[in-house]
Short mmCIF file of C-alpha atoms in Angstrom, two decimals:
data_model
loop_
_atom_site.label_atom_id
_atom_site.label_comp_id
_atom_site.label_asym_id
_atom_site.label_seq_id
_atom_site.Cartn_x
_atom_site.Cartn_y
_atom_site.Cartn_z
CA MET A 1 106.72 61.94 -14.23
CA SER A 2 103.50 62.45 -16.03
CA THR A 3 100.43 64.11 -14.79
CA THR A 4 96.92 63.42 -15.82
CA MET A 5 94.60 66.44 -16.09
CA THR A 6 91.01 65.88 -15.39
CA PRO A 7 88.42 68.11 -16.71
CA VAL A 8 86.78 70.48 -14.25
CA ASP A 9 82.99 71.14 -14.63
CA VAL A 10 82.75 74.86 -15.11
CA PRO A 11 79.20 76.12 -14.32
CA GLU A 12 77.48 78.18 -17.07
CA PRO A 13 77.12 81.89 -16.23
CA ALA A 14 73.68 82.69 -14.93
CA PRO A 15 71.43 84.61 -17.32
CA VAL A 16 71.00 88.06 -16.68
CA PRO A 17 67.42 89.11 -16.45
CA GLY A 18 66.19 91.42 -19.32
CA ARG A 19 69.52 91.13 -21.32
CA GLY A 20 68.88 91.05 -25.23
CA ARG A 21 65.10 91.85 -24.69
CA VAL A 22 62.95 94.88 -23.65
CA PRO A 23 62.21 95.09 -19.94
CA ARG A 24 58.59 93.91 -19.52
CA ARG A 25 57.76 97.03 -17.62
CA LEU A 26 58.66 99.06 -20.86
CA LEU A 27 56.65 97.06 -23.30
CA ARG A 28 53.25 98.63 -22.76
CA PRO A 29 54.70 102.30 -22.69
CA GLY A 30 56.67 101.41 -25.92
CA ALA A 31 53.54 100.05 -27.51
CA ALA A 32 51.71 103.23 -26.45
CA VAL A 33 54.06 105.55 -28.14
CA LEU A 34 54.24 103.28 -31.29
CA SER A 35 50.56 103.22 -31.66
CA GLY A 36 50.55 107.06 -31.81
CA LEU A 37 53.38 107.26 -34.25
CA LEU A 38 51.34 104.56 -36.42
CA LEU A 39 48.49 107.04 -36.28
CA PHE A 40 50.57 109.98 -37.37
CA LEU A 41 52.08 107.84 -40.23
CA SER A 42 48.46 107.21 -41.46
CA PHE A 43 48.01 110.94 -42.18
CA PRO A 44 48.84 112.76 -45.32
CA PRO A 45 50.83 113.40 -47.31
CA ARG A 46 51.53 109.71 -46.90
CA PRO A 47 48.74 107.39 -48.42
CA LEU A 48 49.12 105.00 -45.49
CA TRP A 49 45.52 105.28 -44.14
CA TRP A 50 45.42 101.71 -43.35
CA LEU A 51 48.08 102.12 -40.65
CA ALA A 52 45.35 103.63 -38.30
CA LEU A 53 43.94 99.84 -37.98
CA PRO A 54 47.05 98.49 -36.51
CA ALA A 55 47.43 101.62 -34.48
CA PHE A 56 44.19 101.07 -32.72
CA GLY A 57 44.89 97.41 -32.44
CA LEU A 58 48.04 97.93 -30.74
CA LEU A 59 46.40 100.58 -28.53
CA GLY A 60 43.67 97.91 -27.63
CA TRP A 61 46.48 95.47 -26.51
CA THR A 62 48.10 98.38 -24.60
CA LEU A 63 45.06 99.41 -22.70
CA ARG A 64 42.90 96.28 -22.30
CA GLY A 65 42.60 95.11 -18.73
CA ARG A 66 44.64 98.28 -17.40
CA ARG A 67 43.55 100.31 -14.62
CA PRO A 68 42.16 103.72 -15.39
CA ARG A 69 45.10 105.50 -13.85
CA ALA A 70 47.59 103.44 -15.98
CA GLY A 71 45.30 104.02 -18.98
CA PHE A 72 45.60 107.79 -18.74
CA GLY A 73 49.47 107.40 -18.64
CA LEU A 74 49.49 105.19 -21.56
CA GLY A 75 46.92 107.35 -23.39
CA TYR A 76 49.10 110.43 -22.78
CA LEU A 77 52.14 108.54 -24.34
CA THR A 78 49.97 107.61 -27.26
CA GLY A 79 48.84 111.20 -27.70
CA LEU A 80 52.52 112.52 -27.64
CA GLY A 81 53.62 109.76 -30.18
CA PHE A 82 50.67 111.03 -32.39
CA LEU A 83 50.54 114.77 -32.02
CA LEU A 84 54.10 115.77 -31.58
CA PRO A 85 55.01 114.97 -35.12
CA LEU A 86 51.62 115.59 -36.70
CA LEU A 87 51.71 119.37 -35.23
CA VAL A 88 55.47 120.07 -35.66
CA TRP A 89 54.52 122.69 -38.24
CA THR A 90 53.00 124.90 -35.43
CA GLY A 91 56.64 125.73 -34.50
CA GLU A 92 57.78 126.46 -38.13
CA GLU A 93 58.48 130.07 -37.52
CA VAL A 94 57.95 130.67 -33.77
CA GLY A 95 60.28 127.98 -32.33
CA PRO A 96 59.44 124.75 -30.41
CA GLY A 97 57.75 126.27 -27.45
CA PRO A 98 54.17 126.77 -28.90
CA TRP A 99 54.43 123.37 -30.71
CA LEU A 100 55.33 121.54 -27.54
CA ALA A 101 52.78 123.46 -25.37
CA LEU A 102 50.01 122.77 -27.93
CA ALA A 103 50.98 118.96 -28.52
CA GLY A 104 51.25 118.47 -24.64
CA VAL A 105 47.76 120.00 -23.89
CA GLU A 106 45.99 118.17 -26.75
CA ALA A 107 47.69 114.83 -25.72
CA LEU A 108 45.65 115.28 -22.53
CA PHE A 109 42.47 114.54 -24.41
CA VAL A 110 43.93 111.41 -25.83
CA ALA A 111 44.99 110.58 -22.19
CA ALA A 112 41.43 110.94 -21.11
CA ALA A 113 40.43 108.65 -23.77
CA GLY A 114 43.00 106.09 -22.76
CA LEU A 115 41.71 106.19 -19.20
CA GLY A 116 38.05 105.69 -20.56
CA ILE A 117 39.19 102.87 -22.89
CA ALA A 118 41.08 101.07 -20.25
CA ALA A 119 37.77 101.37 -17.99
CA VAL A 120 35.35 99.83 -20.63
CA SER A 121 37.89 97.28 -21.87
CA ARG A 122 36.66 94.56 -19.48
CA LEU A 123 32.94 94.94 -20.88
CA PRO A 124 31.23 92.51 -23.24
CA LEU A 125 31.47 94.11 -26.64
CA TRP A 126 34.36 96.36 -25.46
CA PRO A 127 35.84 97.38 -28.90
CA VAL A 128 32.35 99.30 -29.67
CA PHE A 129 32.65 100.97 -26.25
CA ALA A 130 36.26 101.76 -26.78
CA ALA A 131 35.74 103.23 -30.23
CA ALA A 132 32.84 105.35 -28.89
CA VAL A 133 35.19 106.60 -26.03
CA TRP A 134 37.85 107.82 -28.65
CA ILE A 135 35.04 109.81 -30.47
CA LEU A 136 34.17 111.25 -27.24
CA GLY A 137 37.64 112.36 -26.66
CA GLU A 138 37.71 114.05 -30.11
CA ALA A 139 34.31 115.70 -29.43
CA ALA A 140 35.71 117.27 -26.45
CA ARG A 141 38.92 118.36 -28.05
CA ALA A 142 36.88 119.89 -30.85
CA ARG A 143 35.37 122.20 -28.34
CA VAL A 144 37.70 123.25 -25.68
CA PRO A 145 39.75 125.19 -24.84
CA PHE A 146 39.20 128.40 -26.80
CA GLY A 147 36.69 126.93 -29.10
CA GLY A 148 38.56 123.76 -29.61
CA PHE A 149 41.26 122.23 -31.98
CA PRO A 150 39.99 119.41 -33.92
CA TRP A 151 43.24 119.05 -36.14
CA GLY A 152 44.17 115.36 -36.08
CA LYS A 153 40.69 113.92 -35.91
CA ILE A 154 41.05 110.38 -37.14
CA ALA A 155 38.56 110.95 -40.07
CA PHE A 156 41.03 113.48 -41.45
CA GLY A 157 43.57 110.78 -42.11
CA GLN A 158 41.05 108.75 -44.30
CA ALA A 159 40.83 110.64 -47.46
CA ASP A 160 42.29 107.99 -49.36
CA GLY A 161 40.91 105.19 -47.16
CA PHE A 162 38.31 102.36 -47.68
CA PHE A 163 36.01 103.84 -45.06
CA LEU A 164 35.63 107.28 -46.56
CA PRO A 165 32.06 106.76 -47.82
CA LEU A 166 31.04 106.71 -44.14
CA ALA A 167 31.59 110.37 -44.16
CA ALA A 168 28.42 110.78 -46.02
CA VAL A 169 26.51 108.69 -43.56
CA GLY A 170 27.32 110.44 -40.21
CA GLY A 171 30.31 112.80 -40.89
CA THR A 172 33.67 112.65 -39.32
CA PRO A 173 32.40 111.13 -35.98
CA VAL A 174 31.12 108.04 -37.82
CA LEU A 175 34.02 107.69 -40.16
CA GLY A 176 36.54 107.84 -37.16
CA PHE A 177 34.22 105.48 -35.02
CA ALA A 178 34.43 102.95 -37.92
CA VAL A 179 38.08 103.09 -38.13
CA ALA A 180 38.67 102.73 -34.44
CA LEU A 181 36.04 99.94 -34.04
CA CYS A 182 37.70 98.02 -36.85
CA GLY A 183 41.18 98.44 -35.29
CA PHE A 184 39.98 97.29 -31.88
CA GLY A 185 38.03 94.57 -33.31
CA LEU A 186 41.05 93.17 -35.17
CA TYR A 187 42.96 92.98 -31.87
CA GLU A 188 40.13 91.10 -30.13
CA VAL A 189 39.79 88.58 -33.12
CA VAL A 190 43.48 87.74 -32.67
CA ARG A 191 43.26 87.86 -28.94
CA GLN A 192 40.19 85.31 -29.19
CA VAL A 193 42.04 83.09 -31.78
CA LEU A 194 45.17 82.79 -29.66
CA LYS A 195 43.17 82.01 -26.50
CA ARG A 196 43.52 78.36 -25.47
CA ARG A 197 42.53 76.31 -22.55
CA ARG A 198 44.84 73.58 -21.30
CA PRO A 199 42.83 71.60 -18.57
CA GLY A 200 44.88 69.23 -16.41
CA THR A 201 47.97 67.74 -18.38
CA ASP A 202 46.18 67.77 -21.79
CA GLU A 203 48.12 70.15 -24.05
CA THR A 204 45.68 70.12 -26.74
CA PRO A 205 44.04 73.47 -27.45
CA ALA A 206 40.40 73.69 -26.88
CA PRO A 207 38.10 75.23 -29.26
CA VAL A 208 37.66 78.96 -28.97
CA ALA A 209 34.42 80.18 -27.37
CA ARG A 210 32.23 81.19 -30.41
CA GLY A 211 30.32 83.93 -28.77
CA PRO A 212 33.35 86.44 -28.05
CA LEU A 213 35.03 85.40 -31.34
CA VAL A 214 31.73 86.15 -33.39
CA ALA A 215 31.36 89.49 -31.48
CA ALA A 216 35.07 90.46 -32.31
CA ALA A 217 34.56 89.47 -35.82
CA LEU A 218 31.46 91.60 -36.15
CA ALA A 219 33.50 94.55 -34.97
CA VAL A 220 35.53 94.20 -37.94
CA LEU A 221 32.69 93.22 -40.45
CA VAL A 222 30.27 95.88 -39.62
CA PRO A 223 32.41 99.07 -40.44
CA VAL A 224 33.51 97.09 -43.41
CA THR A 225 30.16 96.23 -44.64
CA GLY A 226 28.83 99.86 -43.69
CA ALA A 227 31.54 101.42 -45.97
CA LEU A 228 30.41 99.14 -48.69
CA ALA A 229 26.86 99.93 -48.32
CA ALA A 230 27.55 103.79 -48.14
CA LEU A 231 29.08 103.65 -51.61
CA PRO A 232 25.96 104.78 -53.39
CA LEU A 233 25.96 107.98 -51.38
CA VAL A 234 29.38 109.03 -53.00
CA ASP A 235 27.90 110.61 -56.13
CA ASP A 236 29.52 113.50 -58.20
CA SER A 237 26.87 113.84 -60.79
CA ALA A 238 25.79 117.31 -61.73
CA GLU A 239 22.44 117.64 -60.19
CA ASP A 240 22.17 121.57 -61.01
CA GLY A 241 24.50 121.76 -64.04
CA THR A 242 28.02 122.76 -63.94
CA ALA A 243 30.15 125.91 -63.27
CA THR A 244 33.56 126.71 -64.47
CA VAL A 245 35.62 127.82 -61.57
CA ALA A 246 39.06 129.67 -61.53
CA ALA A 247 41.29 129.34 -58.31
CA VAL A 248 44.26 131.83 -58.43
CA GLN A 249 47.39 131.17 -56.36
CA GLY A 250 49.41 134.31 -56.62
CA ASN A 251 52.17 133.05 -54.36
CA VAL A 252 54.22 135.18 -51.74
CA PRO A 253 57.47 136.86 -51.92
CA ARG A 254 59.22 134.75 -49.20
CA LEU A 255 58.22 132.32 -46.59
CA GLY A 256 57.78 132.85 -42.98
CA LEU A 257 55.81 135.15 -40.63
CA ASP A 258 57.05 138.34 -42.41
CA PHE A 259 55.38 137.69 -45.75
CA ASN A 260 52.68 140.18 -44.54
CA SER A 261 55.40 142.81 -44.46
CA GLN A 262 55.20 142.48 -48.35
CA ARG A 263 51.44 142.64 -48.54
CA ARG A 264 51.33 144.73 -51.48
CA ALA A 265 53.59 142.35 -53.56
CA VAL A 266 51.12 139.61 -52.35
CA LEU A 267 48.02 141.71 -53.79
CA ASP A 268 49.82 142.43 -56.99
CA ASN A 269 50.78 138.73 -57.52
CA HIS A 270 47.09 137.67 -57.37
CA ALA A 271 45.77 140.60 -59.44
CA ASN A 272 48.57 139.96 -62.16
CA ARG A 273 47.85 136.30 -62.33
CA THR A 274 44.18 137.12 -62.85
CA LYS A 275 44.84 139.50 -65.73
CA GLU A 276 47.12 136.71 -67.22
CA LEU A 277 44.50 134.39 -66.99
CA ALA A 278 42.08 137.06 -68.70
CA ALA A 279 44.59 137.20 -71.47
CA GLU A 280 44.51 133.32 -71.89
CA VAL A 281 40.84 133.48 -71.97
CA LYS A 282 40.87 136.29 -74.73
CA ALA A 283 43.19 134.21 -76.69
CA GLY A 284 40.99 131.05 -76.56
CA ARG A 285 43.51 128.96 -74.53
CA GLU A 286 41.41 128.83 -71.47
CA PRO A 287 37.73 128.84 -70.96
CA GLN A 288 35.81 131.82 -69.57
CA PRO A 289 35.38 131.16 -65.75
CA ASP A 290 31.82 131.65 -64.35
CA LEU A 291 33.59 132.71 -61.01
CA VAL A 292 36.93 133.50 -59.65
CA LEU A 293 38.18 132.52 -56.17
CA TRP A 294 41.31 134.31 -54.51
CA PRO A 295 42.74 132.90 -51.23
CA GLU A 296 42.47 134.20 -47.71
CA ASN A 297 44.83 137.30 -47.22
CA SER A 298 45.31 137.75 -50.90
CA SER A 299 44.80 141.47 -50.06
CA ASP A 300 46.06 142.02 -46.69
CA ILE A 301 45.57 145.73 -47.50
CA ASP A 302 42.09 147.15 -46.62
CA PRO A 303 40.60 147.91 -50.03
CA TYR A 304 38.04 150.19 -48.49
CA ALA A 305 40.66 152.28 -46.67
CA ASN A 306 43.19 152.24 -49.50
CA PRO A 307 42.01 153.51 -52.94
CA ASP A 308 45.15 152.17 -54.65
CA ALA A 309 44.37 148.43 -53.45
CA TYR A 310 40.65 149.03 -54.26
CA GLU A 311 41.92 149.98 -57.85
CA VAL A 312 44.33 147.08 -58.35
CA ILE A 313 41.56 144.54 -57.48
CA ASP A 314 38.84 146.19 -59.61
CA GLN A 315 41.02 146.29 -62.63
CA ALA A 316 41.75 142.61 -62.25
CA VAL A 317 38.04 141.72 -61.83
CA ARG A 318 37.10 144.00 -64.64
CA ALA A 319 39.62 142.10 -66.75
CA ILE A 320 38.51 138.63 -66.11
CA GLY A 321 34.84 139.67 -66.37
CA ALA A 322 33.50 137.29 -63.67
CA PRO A 323 32.55 137.67 -59.83
CA THR A 324 35.46 137.28 -57.74
CA VAL A 325 35.92 136.43 -54.09
CA ILE A 326 38.74 138.42 -52.56
CA GLY A 327 40.34 137.42 -49.29
CA ALA A 328 40.99 140.72 -47.30
CA VAL A 329 42.02 142.08 -43.93
CA ILE A 330 39.65 144.73 -42.96
CA ALA A 331 40.90 147.46 -40.45
CA PRO A 332 38.20 149.44 -39.14
CA GLU A 333 39.41 152.80 -37.36
CA THR A 334 38.27 151.26 -33.96
CA GLY A 335 37.44 147.82 -32.74
CA LYS A 336 38.97 144.44 -34.08
CA LEU A 337 40.22 143.48 -37.40
CA ARG A 338 38.08 141.38 -39.67
CA ASN A 339 39.37 138.31 -41.82
CA THR A 340 36.98 139.04 -44.55
CA LEU A 341 35.96 137.49 -47.87
CA ILE A 342 34.56 140.04 -50.22
CA GLN A 343 32.32 139.20 -53.30
CA TRP A 344 33.62 141.51 -56.04
CA ASN A 345 31.37 141.99 -59.19
CA PRO A 346 32.93 143.45 -62.44
CA GLY A 347 31.51 146.92 -62.91
CA ARG A 348 29.84 147.10 -59.44
CA GLY A 349 32.76 146.44 -57.11
CA PRO A 350 32.12 145.02 -53.55
CA VAL A 351 28.58 143.72 -53.16
CA ALA A 352 28.77 141.20 -50.16
CA GLU A 353 31.06 140.16 -47.37
CA TYR A 354 31.62 137.16 -45.10
CA ASP A 355 33.66 137.53 -41.89
CA LYS A 356 35.52 134.50 -40.55
CA ARG A 357 33.53 133.10 -37.82
CA HIS A 358 36.07 130.97 -36.03
CA VAL A 359 39.28 133.00 -35.63
CA GLN A 360 42.40 131.17 -34.74
CA PRO A 361 43.64 131.45 -31.13
CA PHE A 362 47.23 132.54 -30.82
CA GLY A 363 47.28 133.07 -34.57
CA GLU A 364 44.51 135.70 -35.21
CA TYR A 365 43.99 136.58 -31.61
CA ILE A 366 45.87 136.07 -28.48
CA PRO A 367 44.03 134.86 -25.32
CA MET A 368 45.62 135.66 -22.04
CA ARG A 369 48.07 138.04 -23.93
CA SER A 370 50.15 139.12 -20.86
CA PHE A 371 50.54 135.58 -19.46
CA VAL A 372 51.39 134.00 -22.76
CA ARG A 373 54.11 136.78 -23.43
CA LEU A 374 56.03 135.52 -20.43
CA PHE A 375 56.77 132.41 -22.52
CA ASN A 376 56.88 133.55 -25.95
CA SER A 377 57.44 137.00 -27.24
CA ASN A 378 56.11 136.10 -30.68
CA VAL A 379 52.58 136.89 -29.36
CA ASP A 380 53.28 140.68 -30.01
CA ARG A 381 53.51 139.90 -33.70
CA VAL A 382 49.58 139.84 -33.43
CA ARG A 383 49.51 143.64 -32.58
CA ARG A 384 45.60 143.81 -33.07
CA ASP A 385 43.22 141.00 -32.41
CA PHE A 386 40.74 139.72 -35.29
CA GLY A 387 36.98 139.61 -34.22
CA ALA A 388 34.83 136.79 -35.31
CA GLY A 389 31.81 137.16 -37.66
CA THR A 390 28.44 135.75 -36.90
CA LYS A 391 26.59 135.28 -40.41
CA VAL A 392 26.92 132.04 -42.49
CA GLY A 393 28.90 132.59 -45.58
CA VAL A 394 27.17 131.75 -48.84
CA PHE A 395 27.71 133.94 -52.03
CA ASP A 396 25.57 133.87 -55.08
CA LEU A 397 28.33 134.25 -57.79
CA ALA A 398 26.37 134.56 -61.21
CA GLY A 399 23.72 132.06 -60.09
CA THR A 400 26.09 129.67 -58.29
CA LYS A 401 25.85 129.63 -54.67
CA VAL A 402 29.11 129.09 -53.14
CA GLY A 403 29.75 128.14 -49.31
CA LEU A 404 32.71 129.71 -47.62
CA ALA A 405 34.86 128.19 -44.76
CA THR A 406 37.90 130.32 -44.44
CA CYS A 407 41.10 128.08 -43.75
CA TYR A 408 41.01 127.06 -40.18
CA GLU A 409 37.32 126.74 -40.34
CA ALA A 410 37.47 123.71 -42.50
CA ALA A 411 38.56 121.58 -39.34
CA PHE A 412 35.30 122.32 -37.69
CA ASP A 413 32.12 120.18 -38.65
CA TRP A 414 29.66 123.12 -38.18
CA ALA A 415 31.46 125.70 -40.06
CA VAL A 416 31.32 123.64 -43.41
CA ARG A 417 27.92 122.05 -42.80
CA ASP A 418 26.05 125.11 -42.25
CA THR A 419 27.07 126.56 -45.64
CA VAL A 420 25.46 123.60 -47.24
CA THR A 421 22.20 123.60 -45.24
CA HIS A 422 22.06 127.46 -46.32
CA GLY A 423 22.03 126.30 -49.85
CA ALA A 424 25.64 126.10 -51.01
CA GLN A 425 26.06 124.11 -54.47
CA ILE A 426 29.84 124.05 -53.99
CA ILE A 427 32.18 124.73 -51.10
CA SER A 428 35.38 127.18 -50.99
CA VAL A 429 38.09 126.94 -48.60
CA PRO A 430 40.32 129.85 -49.06
CA SER A 431 43.53 129.59 -47.23
CA ASN A 432 46.89 131.16 -46.40
CA ASN A 433 49.46 128.66 -45.43
CA ALA A 434 52.55 130.66 -46.04
CA THR A 435 53.45 131.02 -42.45
CA PHE A 436 53.90 127.10 -42.26
CA GLY A 437 56.62 126.99 -45.01
CA ARG A 438 56.92 123.54 -46.69
CA SER A 439 55.65 121.66 -43.83
CA GLU A 440 52.89 118.93 -43.92
CA MET A 441 50.28 121.35 -42.69
CA THR A 442 48.91 122.16 -46.27
CA TYR A 443 48.54 118.47 -47.13
CA GLN A 444 46.78 117.80 -43.78
CA GLN A 445 44.42 120.63 -44.44
CA LEU A 446 43.84 119.44 -48.14
CA ALA A 447 42.79 115.92 -46.85
CA MET A 448 40.24 117.72 -44.63
CA SER A 449 38.69 119.29 -47.71
CA ARG A 450 38.58 115.99 -49.51
CA VAL A 451 36.63 114.52 -46.53
CA ARG A 452 34.16 117.46 -46.52
CA ALA A 453 33.56 116.87 -50.25
CA VAL A 454 32.32 113.21 -49.50
CA GLU A 455 30.66 114.38 -46.29
CA HIS A 456 28.37 116.78 -47.97
CA SER A 457 28.48 115.68 -51.58
CA ARG A 458 29.88 118.98 -52.88
CA SER A 459 32.79 120.02 -55.06
CA VAL A 460 35.35 121.84 -52.91
CA VAL A 461 37.63 124.53 -54.26
CA VAL A 462 40.89 125.27 -52.23
CA PRO A 463 42.53 128.43 -53.31
CA VAL A 464 45.76 129.12 -51.34
CA THR A 465 48.17 131.98 -51.40
CA SER A 466 51.30 129.69 -51.69
CA GLY A 467 49.86 126.32 -52.17
CA VAL A 468 48.70 123.59 -52.33
CA SER A 469 45.54 124.98 -54.17
CA ALA A 470 43.27 122.33 -55.56
CA VAL A 471 39.89 121.68 -57.17
CA ILE A 472 38.18 118.47 -55.52
CA ARG A 473 35.03 116.58 -56.83
CA PRO A 474 32.16 115.45 -54.64
CA ASP A 475 33.69 112.00 -54.42
CA GLY A 476 36.89 113.30 -52.83
CA GLU A 477 39.10 113.06 -56.02
CA ILE A 478 41.55 115.83 -56.53
CA VAL A 479 41.12 116.78 -60.30
CA ALA A 480 43.68 119.59 -60.32
CA GLN A 481 46.33 120.98 -57.78
CA THR A 482 49.19 123.49 -57.73
CA LYS A 483 52.77 123.12 -56.35
CA LEU A 484 53.96 124.72 -53.29
CA PHE A 485 55.24 128.37 -53.73
CA THR A 486 54.46 128.46 -57.44
CA PRO A 487 52.34 131.08 -58.86
CA ASP A 488 49.38 129.29 -60.76
CA VAL A 489 45.74 129.21 -61.78
CA LEU A 490 43.59 126.34 -61.83
CA VAL A 491 40.37 126.47 -64.24
CA GLU A 492 37.96 123.40 -63.90
CA LYS A 493 34.34 122.68 -64.60
CA VAL A 494 32.73 121.38 -61.38
CA PRO A 495 29.21 119.68 -60.89
CA LEU A 496 26.82 121.57 -58.85
CA ARG A 497 24.78 119.69 -56.34
CA SER A 498 21.96 120.53 -54.09
CA SER A 499 20.79 117.19 -52.41
CA LEU A 500 21.82 116.73 -48.92
CA THR A 501 23.70 113.37 -47.61
CA PRO A 502 22.46 111.87 -44.34
CA ALA A 503 25.44 113.48 -42.50
CA THR A 504 24.35 116.99 -43.69
CA ARG A 505 20.81 116.32 -42.73
CA MET A 506 21.53 114.71 -39.17
CA GLY A 507 24.15 117.30 -38.20
CA THR A 508 25.57 116.67 -34.63
CA LEU A 509 23.00 113.76 -34.04
CA PRO A 510 25.56 110.83 -34.94
CA GLU A 511 28.06 112.41 -32.71
CA ALA A 512 25.78 112.85 -29.92
CA LEU A 513 24.71 109.14 -30.25
CA LEU A 514 28.46 107.93 -30.03
CA VAL A 515 29.14 110.16 -27.03
CA ALA A 516 26.05 108.72 -25.33
CA LEU A 517 27.23 105.20 -26.02
CA ALA A 518 30.63 106.13 -24.62
CA VAL A 519 28.96 107.46 -21.51
CA ALA A 520 26.70 104.56 -21.13
CA GLY A 521 29.90 102.20 -21.36
CA LEU A 522 31.60 104.29 -18.72
CA GLY A 523 28.75 104.19 -16.37
CA TRP A 524 28.19 100.40 -16.86
CA SER A 525 32.04 99.93 -16.08
CA ALA A 526 31.77 102.16 -12.93
CA ALA A 527 28.78 100.25 -11.78
CA ARG A 528 30.62 96.88 -12.14
CA SER A 529 33.61 98.28 -10.23
CA VAL A 530 31.33 99.35 -7.24
CA ARG A 531 29.82 95.96 -7.23
CA ALA A 532 33.08 94.24 -7.15
CA ARG A 533 34.33 96.34 -4.27
CA ARG A 534 31.16 95.78 -2.40
CA GLY A 535 31.58 91.90 -3.02
CA ARG A 536 35.18 92.00 -1.90
CA THR A 537 33.99 93.99 1.29
CA GLY A 538 31.32 91.48 2.07
CA ALA A 539 33.76 88.55 1.68
CA ALA A 540 36.26 90.04 3.96
CA ALA A 541 33.57 90.74 6.58
#
C-alpha cells in the first residue's frame, strides 16, 4: 500500500520587532553621544577639524523638533560624549574621580545648550539661532563656576581649519559660531532636499520650496564666504622689525605630581640648558637671542628667599647675555603663594614681575577644601593656596614688548587680549604640563596658542617645562617645536607687530551680540509656545 504525502503550508515566523536594528527609541540618544564623540575627534592632536561639521549636523538632527526637556537630556549625552574623552587628562595622576566630576559638571552647560537649541529649532532660520545658543553655552561655561573653564570651546579645535581666519574678525566666539552654523546649515540643506510632498496618489516628488532651501544654503555659504573674506587679516609680516627669541625646555626628572619634589633638578635643567645655548652662541652655531623665555615653574624655589637659587639663575642669565623671563613660585612668609614670571636682566637681576591672574581652581587653589576632601584626599597636595595677581603682564625685553599669559590663562579670551591692547608685540605662554604626562592636554593647549596667534596677529612663543614647546607665527603656523620630555631649546626669529585686528579692537562685543541673538531666539520661541497654548485653550473652550 502506498501513501501520498501532501505538502503542508507552514506559516512564516512572525518578525520580531527591533531584531537586527537599533530600537527606534535609542536612535536619538545614540546620535547625541556620537555627535559629542565627533566633536572630540575634531580636536588636536588629530588634524580632523572638519569632523565638527558633521558633529553639529548630527546634533541638529538629534535636537530639531524635540521638546526642551528632551533637548536637555540629549544635550547632556552630547556633552558627555565630547568632554569625557577630551578631559581624560585631568585624571592622569589623581584618579578618575576629579575627571568624571569635571566632565559631568561641564556637560551640564552643553545640556543647557541642547535645551535651547531644541527650543529654537522650530523657528525660521533656526540654524542661526541654534549656533548662537551654542555660543551662549560656551560663554557661560567660560565664566562659572570658579571663574569658568573654557577648555573645549569649538574654536580651539580649529587651529588647522578652513574657518581659522574668522578668529581675527571676532575671536573665538565668531569662529565657533561659524563652525556651528555651517554644521547646522548642512543638516538643514539635506533635510530640505529630502523633503517631498506626495499629494493624493501621485508619487512624483514635488519641487522643494525655494525659500527654506535658500535660507539653509546661506547658513553654509555665509560662514564659508566670511572665512575667505577674512584671509587678508591673517598677516605675518614684520611691522616693527624682528626679534630672535629663545624658548628653553629643561625637562623634569620624572612624570607626575611629584615632579615638584625635585624642583632643584628642574631649575638646574633650565639653567644648564641656557648655559649650553650660550656656548653654542659663542661658537657661532646659534644666533645670539634678543630675549630668552623659560617656562612656568622653571624655578619652584623662590629665588628671593634662596640665595643659591638666585645665583643659579643669575649665572645662566649672565652667560646668555639677554633679558630672560623666569617662571618662579614666590613664597612670602605670610599670605598666599604667587605663580610669578620674573624679568631677569644680565648684570641687574630681577627688574619686573607678573603674577598669574587666573589661578587654576583645584590645581593652584582649593575651593571648598573641607568638602572636596571628602571625595578626594589629593586636595591636600596643594598645602598652601596660590593668590591671583591683578596687573596685566607686559615686559619690555631689550625693546621688545612681550605679553604674558601663564598656561591656564591662554584659555581665557580676556587674559590674552589685554596684553595686546597694552602694547604687546609678541605673546608668550609659559606653561608646565608635566603633571599631565603624555596625554593630549599639551596638544590641546598648543592649539589654543595657535588660535590666539591669528586672533591677535601676533607671534606666540610657548616655553614648556616638559613639552611641547613651540614658536608660532601670526598666521598660526608652527615654525619650531620640541618633543615631549626632551631637553631642548628653540631659537627663532619672529616678526614683531603692533596693529590690532578687529577681534582685538572689539573685545567682548562679538560675543555679546551672539549672546543677544541667542536670547532673542529663545524669547521668540517662548512667545510662540505661549500663543500656541492659548490657541489650544481657546479651541477647547
